[in-house]
Amino acid sequence: MPQTAQVHVETHAVKERSPFVNAIREFWKSYRKNKPALFGTSIILVFILLAIFANFIAPQGINDQNIGNKLQAPSAAHWFGTDDFGRDIFSRILFGARLSLRVGFLSVIGSIVVGTLLGILAGYFGKVLDVIISRLFDILLAFPSILLSIAIVAILGPSLNNALVAIAIVNVPVFGRLVRSRVLTVKEEEYVVAARSIGMGDMRIIFHHILPNSIAPIIVQGTLNIATAILDAAGLGFLGMGAEAPLPEWGKMLSDSREYIQNAPWTVLFPGLAIVLVVVGFNLIGDGLRDALDPRMKN
């Protein structure tokens, strides 16, 4: 290839990439100005790293018992103390981060996939399909989320995976209604009408125009819902409807330690603190993403 032609191709490639690169740069420029969002990001990154390297960081296994050391206060040997079986609470919280983050991410991903699909079908094609899907969302939203989660887990059976499925189902209407409202707005835009007038197919319009212009609110809502999902999983675990012993799920740890809250408060303090930090972290990230991705929030 001649050098002039090669330079032309490379220049063309840079031009093709520039809108995306510029969008990323604009997003990061706005996001990094939000100090609370950066703080929340730091919290979540720390917990993710702790979960990934838990095998190397944890001083003991999650089920290593020593009855002689039960309910020991925090010390150099046991940073967060021990529980009623003499298990190291710090180690269990590290491994519990894997469970809580897995439930949060996977349940929200499932909700986004199903909710987005139903929302697009309802908003884009409308008519009878819209009525059926919208009424389904209304029925699911008529129940308090924790009660509906309990009912689903009661049907499926108590386990962490079933709790994950229940939380995903409960959050489907949140994303479905969000996407539906966005689709109803975007499909009336001039560029979508023009694409339809030149014969562009429905699937191409959805994937090339509708979905890309609906990503930002989905990302923001998804980040916020991860915090909600982790809280719901902890609530189900506390009620005995989620993770089963001896899994070190944070809500289950709170449930198992509630009778020792006066004699050994550290058994409740540290799992509860872990839940609070992760939930606050995701909420701060969600607020930062909303401010960075929503043009109405920019000066």
CSV table of C-alpha atoms in Angstrom, one decimal, residues 6-263:
chain,number,residue,atom,x,y,z
A,6,GLN,CA,-1.9,4.3,4.4
A,7,VAL,CA,-1.8,7.7,6.0
A,8,HIS,CA,-5.3,8.4,4.6
A,9,VAL,CA,-6.6,5.1,6.0
A,10,GLU,CA,-5.1,5.7,9.5
A,11,THR,CA,-6.5,9.3,9.5
A,12,HIS,CA,-9.9,7.9,8.6
A,13,ALA,CA,-9.7,5.3,11.4
A,14,VAL,CA,-8.8,8.1,13.9
A,15,LYS,CA,-11.8,10.1,12.8
A,16,GLU,CA,-14.0,7.0,13.2
A,17,ARG,CA,-12.8,6.5,16.7
A,18,SER,CA,-12.8,10.1,17.8
A,19,PRO,CA,-16.6,10.5,18.7
A,20,PHE,CA,-16.4,7.5,21.0
A,21,VAL,CA,-13.0,8.6,22.5
A,22,ASN,CA,-14.3,12.1,22.9
A,23,ALA,CA,-17.4,10.8,24.7
A,24,ILE,CA,-15.3,8.8,27.1
A,25,ARG,CA,-13.1,11.8,27.8
A,26,GLU,CA,-16.1,14.0,28.4
A,27,PHE,CA,-17.6,11.4,30.7
A,28,TRP,CA,-14.4,11.0,32.7
A,29,LYS,CA,-13.8,14.8,32.9
A,30,SER,CA,-17.3,15.2,34.4
A,31,TYR,CA,-17.1,12.1,36.6
A,32,ARG,CA,-13.8,12.9,38.2
A,33,LYS,CA,-15.0,16.2,39.4
A,34,ASN,CA,-17.5,14.4,41.6
A,35,LYS,CA,-15.5,13.7,44.7
A,36,PRO,CA,-18.3,11.6,46.4
A,37,ALA,CA,-18.5,9.4,43.3
A,38,LEU,CA,-14.7,8.9,43.3
A,39,PHE,CA,-14.9,8.0,47.0
A,40,GLY,CA,-17.7,5.5,46.3
A,41,THR,CA,-15.6,4.1,43.4
A,42,SER,CA,-12.6,3.6,45.8
A,43,ILE,CA,-14.8,1.8,48.3
A,44,ILE,CA,-16.2,-0.6,45.7
A,45,LEU,CA,-12.7,-1.2,44.1
A,46,VAL,CA,-11.3,-2.1,47.6
A,47,PHE,CA,-14.1,-4.6,48.2
A,48,ILE,CA,-13.7,-6.1,44.7
A,49,LEU,CA,-10.0,-6.5,45.2
A,50,LEU,CA,-10.5,-8.0,48.7
A,51,ALA,CA,-13.0,-10.5,47.2
A,52,ILE,CA,-10.7,-11.5,44.4
A,53,PHE,CA,-7.7,-12.0,46.6
A,54,ALA,CA,-9.5,-13.3,49.7
A,55,ASN,CA,-7.7,-16.6,49.4
A,56,PHE,CA,-4.4,-14.8,49.9
A,57,ILE,CA,-5.5,-12.2,52.4
A,58,ALA,CA,-7.7,-14.1,54.8
A,59,PRO,CA,-5.8,-15.4,57.8
A,60,GLN,CA,-8.1,-18.4,58.2
A,61,GLY,CA,-10.6,-20.5,56.2
A,62,ILE,CA,-14.2,-19.5,56.5
A,63,ASN,CA,-15.1,-22.8,58.3
A,64,ASP,CA,-12.0,-23.1,60.5
A,65,GLN,CA,-13.5,-23.6,64.0
A,66,ASN,CA,-11.9,-23.2,67.4
A,67,ILE,CA,-14.4,-23.4,70.2
A,68,GLY,CA,-11.8,-22.4,72.7
A,69,ASN,CA,-11.5,-19.0,70.9
A,70,LYS,CA,-15.2,-18.4,70.5
A,71,LEU,CA,-16.5,-14.8,70.8
A,72,GLN,CA,-13.0,-13.4,71.2
A,73,ALA,CA,-12.8,-9.6,70.9
A,74,PRO,CA,-10.9,-8.0,68.1
A,75,SER,CA,-7.1,-8.4,68.5
A,76,ALA,CA,-3.9,-8.8,66.6
A,77,ALA,CA,-4.7,-12.4,66.0
A,78,HIS,CA,-8.3,-11.8,65.0
A,79,TRP,CA,-8.7,-8.3,63.6
A,80,PHE,CA,-12.5,-8.4,63.7
A,81,GLY,CA,-12.8,-10.9,66.5
A,82,THR,CA,-14.4,-14.4,66.3
A,83,ASP,CA,-18.0,-15.7,66.2
A,84,ASP,CA,-19.7,-18.3,68.4
A,85,PHE,CA,-17.9,-21.1,66.6
A,86,GLY,CA,-14.5,-19.5,67.0
A,87,ARG,CA,-14.3,-18.6,63.3
A,88,ASP,CA,-12.4,-15.6,62.2
A,89,ILE,CA,-14.9,-12.8,61.3
A,90,PHE,CA,-12.4,-10.9,59.1
A,91,SER,CA,-11.9,-14.0,56.9
A,92,ARG,CA,-15.6,-14.6,56.6
A,93,ILE,CA,-16.3,-11.0,55.7
A,94,LEU,CA,-13.7,-11.2,52.9
A,95,PHE,CA,-15.2,-14.3,51.4
A,96,GLY,CA,-18.7,-12.9,52.1
A,97,ALA,CA,-17.8,-10.0,49.8
A,98,ARG,CA,-17.7,-12.5,46.9
A,99,LEU,CA,-21.2,-13.7,47.7
A,100,SER,CA,-22.7,-10.3,48.1
A,101,LEU,CA,-21.1,-8.8,45.0
A,102,ARG,CA,-22.0,-11.8,43.0
A,103,VAL,CA,-25.6,-11.6,44.0
A,104,GLY,CA,-25.6,-7.8,43.3
A,105,PHE,CA,-24.1,-8.0,39.9
A,106,LEU,CA,-25.7,-11.1,38.5
A,107,SER,CA,-29.2,-10.3,39.7
A,108,VAL,CA,-29.0,-6.8,38.2
A,109,ILE,CA,-27.6,-8.1,34.9
A,110,GLY,CA,-30.5,-10.6,34.8
A,111,SER,CA,-33.0,-7.8,35.5
A,112,ILE,CA,-31.5,-5.5,32.9
A,113,VAL,CA,-31.6,-8.2,30.2
A,114,VAL,CA,-35.2,-9.3,30.8
A,115,GLY,CA,-36.5,-5.8,31.7
A,116,THR,CA,-34.8,-4.2,28.6
A,117,LEU,CA,-36.3,-6.9,26.3
A,118,LEU,CA,-39.8,-6.5,27.7
A,119,GLY,CA,-39.5,-2.7,27.8
A,120,ILE,CA,-38.5,-2.5,24.1
A,121,LEU,CA,-41.3,-4.9,23.1
A,122,ALA,CA,-43.8,-2.8,25.0
A,123,GLY,CA,-42.6,0.6,24.0
A,124,TYR,CA,-41.7,0.0,20.3
A,125,PHE,CA,-44.4,-2.4,19.2
A,126,GLY,CA,-47.1,-1.2,21.6
A,127,LYS,CA,-50.8,-2.1,21.2
A,128,VAL,CA,-51.9,-5.3,22.9
A,129,LEU,CA,-48.3,-6.3,23.7
A,130,ASP,CA,-47.8,-3.1,25.5
A,131,VAL,CA,-51.0,-3.6,27.6
A,132,ILE,CA,-50.0,-7.1,28.6
A,133,ILE,CA,-46.4,-6.3,29.6
A,134,SER,CA,-47.4,-3.0,31.4
A,135,ARG,CA,-50.0,-4.8,33.4
A,136,LEU,CA,-47.5,-7.5,34.3
A,137,PHE,CA,-45.1,-4.7,35.6
A,138,ASP,CA,-48.0,-3.2,37.6
A,139,ILE,CA,-48.8,-6.5,39.2
A,140,LEU,CA,-45.1,-7.1,40.2
A,141,LEU,CA,-44.8,-3.5,41.5
A,142,ALA,CA,-48.0,-3.8,43.6
A,143,PHE,CA,-46.1,-6.0,46.1
A,144,PRO,CA,-43.3,-4.7,48.4
A,145,SER,CA,-40.1,-6.0,47.0
A,146,ILE,CA,-38.9,-7.8,50.1
A,147,LEU,CA,-42.3,-9.6,50.4
A,148,LEU,CA,-42.3,-10.6,46.8
A,149,SER,CA,-38.7,-11.9,47.2
A,150,ILE,CA,-39.7,-13.9,50.2
A,151,ALA,CA,-42.7,-15.4,48.3
A,152,ILE,CA,-40.5,-16.4,45.4
A,153,VAL,CA,-37.8,-17.9,47.6
A,154,ALA,CA,-40.5,-19.8,49.6
A,155,ILE,CA,-41.7,-21.4,46.3
A,156,LEU,CA,-38.2,-22.1,45.0
A,157,GLY,CA,-36.6,-23.1,48.3
A,158,PRO,CA,-34.2,-21.2,50.5
A,159,SER,CA,-30.7,-20.9,49.0
A,160,LEU,CA,-28.4,-18.1,47.8
A,161,ASN,CA,-29.0,-18.9,44.1
A,162,ASN,CA,-32.8,-18.8,44.5
A,163,ALA,CA,-32.5,-15.5,46.4
A,164,LEU,CA,-30.5,-14.2,43.4
A,165,VAL,CA,-33.3,-15.3,41.0
A,166,ALA,CA,-36.0,-13.8,43.3
A,167,ILE,CA,-34.1,-10.4,43.5
A,168,ALA,CA,-33.7,-10.4,39.7
A,169,ILE,CA,-37.4,-11.0,39.1
A,170,VAL,CA,-38.4,-8.3,41.6
A,171,ASN,CA,-36.3,-5.7,39.8
A,172,VAL,CA,-37.4,-6.6,36.2
A,173,PRO,CA,-40.3,-4.0,36.3
A,174,VAL,CA,-37.9,-1.2,37.3
A,175,PHE,CA,-35.8,-1.6,34.2
A,176,GLY,CA,-38.8,-2.6,32.0
A,177,ARG,CA,-40.7,0.6,32.7
A,178,LEU,CA,-37.5,2.7,32.4
A,179,VAL,CA,-36.7,1.3,29.0
A,180,ARG,CA,-40.4,1.5,27.9
A,181,SER,CA,-40.6,5.2,28.7
A,182,ARG,CA,-37.3,5.8,26.9
A,183,VAL,CA,-38.3,3.9,23.8
A,184,LEU,CA,-41.6,5.8,23.6
A,185,THR,CA,-39.6,9.0,23.5
A,186,VAL,CA,-36.8,8.0,21.2
A,187,LYS,CA,-38.9,6.3,18.6
A,188,GLU,CA,-40.6,9.6,17.8
A,189,GLU,CA,-37.3,11.4,17.2
A,190,GLU,CA,-36.7,12.6,13.6
A,191,TYR,CA,-33.7,10.3,12.9
A,192,VAL,CA,-35.8,7.3,13.9
A,193,VAL,CA,-38.7,8.4,11.7
A,194,ALA,CA,-36.2,9.0,8.8
A,195,ALA,CA,-34.7,5.6,9.3
A,196,ARG,CA,-38.1,4.0,9.2
A,197,SER,CA,-39.1,6.0,6.1
A,198,ILE,CA,-36.1,4.7,4.1
A,199,GLY,CA,-37.1,1.1,4.8
A,200,MET,CA,-34.8,0.3,7.7
A,201,GLY,CA,-36.0,-2.8,9.6
A,202,ASP,CA,-37.4,-2.8,13.1
A,203,MET,CA,-34.5,-4.9,14.5
A,204,ARG,CA,-31.9,-2.6,13.0
A,205,ILE,CA,-33.7,0.5,14.3
A,206,ILE,CA,-33.9,-1.0,17.8
A,207,PHE,CA,-30.2,-2.0,17.9
A,208,HIS,CA,-28.8,1.0,16.0
A,209,HIS,CA,-30.9,3.8,17.3
A,210,ILE,CA,-33.3,2.9,20.2
A,211,LEU,CA,-31.0,0.8,22.4
A,212,PRO,CA,-27.8,3.0,22.2
A,213,ASN,CA,-29.9,6.1,23.2
A,214,SER,CA,-31.3,4.2,26.2
A,215,ILE,CA,-28.0,2.9,27.6
A,216,ALA,CA,-27.2,5.9,29.9
A,217,PRO,CA,-30.3,5.6,32.2
A,218,ILE,CA,-30.0,1.8,32.3
A,219,ILE,CA,-26.4,2.1,33.5
A,220,VAL,CA,-27.3,4.6,36.2
A,221,GLN,CA,-30.3,2.6,37.4
A,222,GLY,CA,-28.4,-0.6,37.3
A,223,THR,CA,-25.6,0.8,39.5
A,224,LEU,CA,-28.2,2.0,42.1
A,225,ASN,CA,-30.0,-1.3,41.9
A,226,ILE,CA,-26.8,-3.3,42.8
A,227,ALA,CA,-26.9,-1.6,46.2
A,228,THR,CA,-30.6,-2.5,46.5
A,229,ALA,CA,-30.0,-6.1,45.5
A,230,ILE,CA,-27.2,-6.5,48.1
A,231,LEU,CA,-29.5,-5.1,50.7
A,232,ASP,CA,-32.3,-7.5,49.6
A,233,ALA,CA,-29.9,-10.5,49.7
A,234,ALA,CA,-28.8,-9.5,53.2
A,235,GLY,CA,-32.4,-9.2,54.3
A,236,LEU,CA,-33.3,-12.6,52.9
A,237,GLY,CA,-30.2,-14.0,54.6
A,238,PHE,CA,-31.2,-12.4,57.9
A,239,LEU,CA,-34.6,-14.0,57.6
A,240,GLY,CA,-33.2,-17.4,56.8
A,241,MET,CA,-34.5,-17.3,53.2
A,242,GLY,CA,-31.2,-16.8,51.5
A,243,ALA,CA,-27.7,-18.2,52.0
A,244,GLU,CA,-27.6,-21.3,54.2
A,245,ALA,CA,-24.9,-22.2,56.8
A,246,PRO,CA,-22.0,-22.3,56.7
A,247,LEU,CA,-21.8,-19.7,53.8
A,248,PRO,CA,-20.4,-16.4,55.1
A,249,GLU,CA,-23.1,-14.2,53.5
A,250,TRP,CA,-23.2,-10.9,55.4
A,251,GLY,CA,-27.0,-11.0,56.2
A,252,LYS,CA,-26.7,-14.6,57.4
A,253,MET,CA,-23.8,-13.5,59.6
A,254,LEU,CA,-26.0,-10.8,61.1
A,255,SER,CA,-28.8,-13.3,61.7
A,256,ASP,CA,-26.5,-15.9,63.4
A,257,SER,CA,-25.0,-13.2,65.7
A,258,ARG,CA,-28.0,-11.2,66.7
A,259,GLU,CA,-28.3,-13.0,70.1
A,260,TYR,CA,-24.7,-11.9,70.9
A,261,ILE,CA,-25.3,-8.3,70.2
A,262,GLN,CA,-24.8,-7.3,73.9
A,263,ASN,CA,-22.0,-9.7,74.9
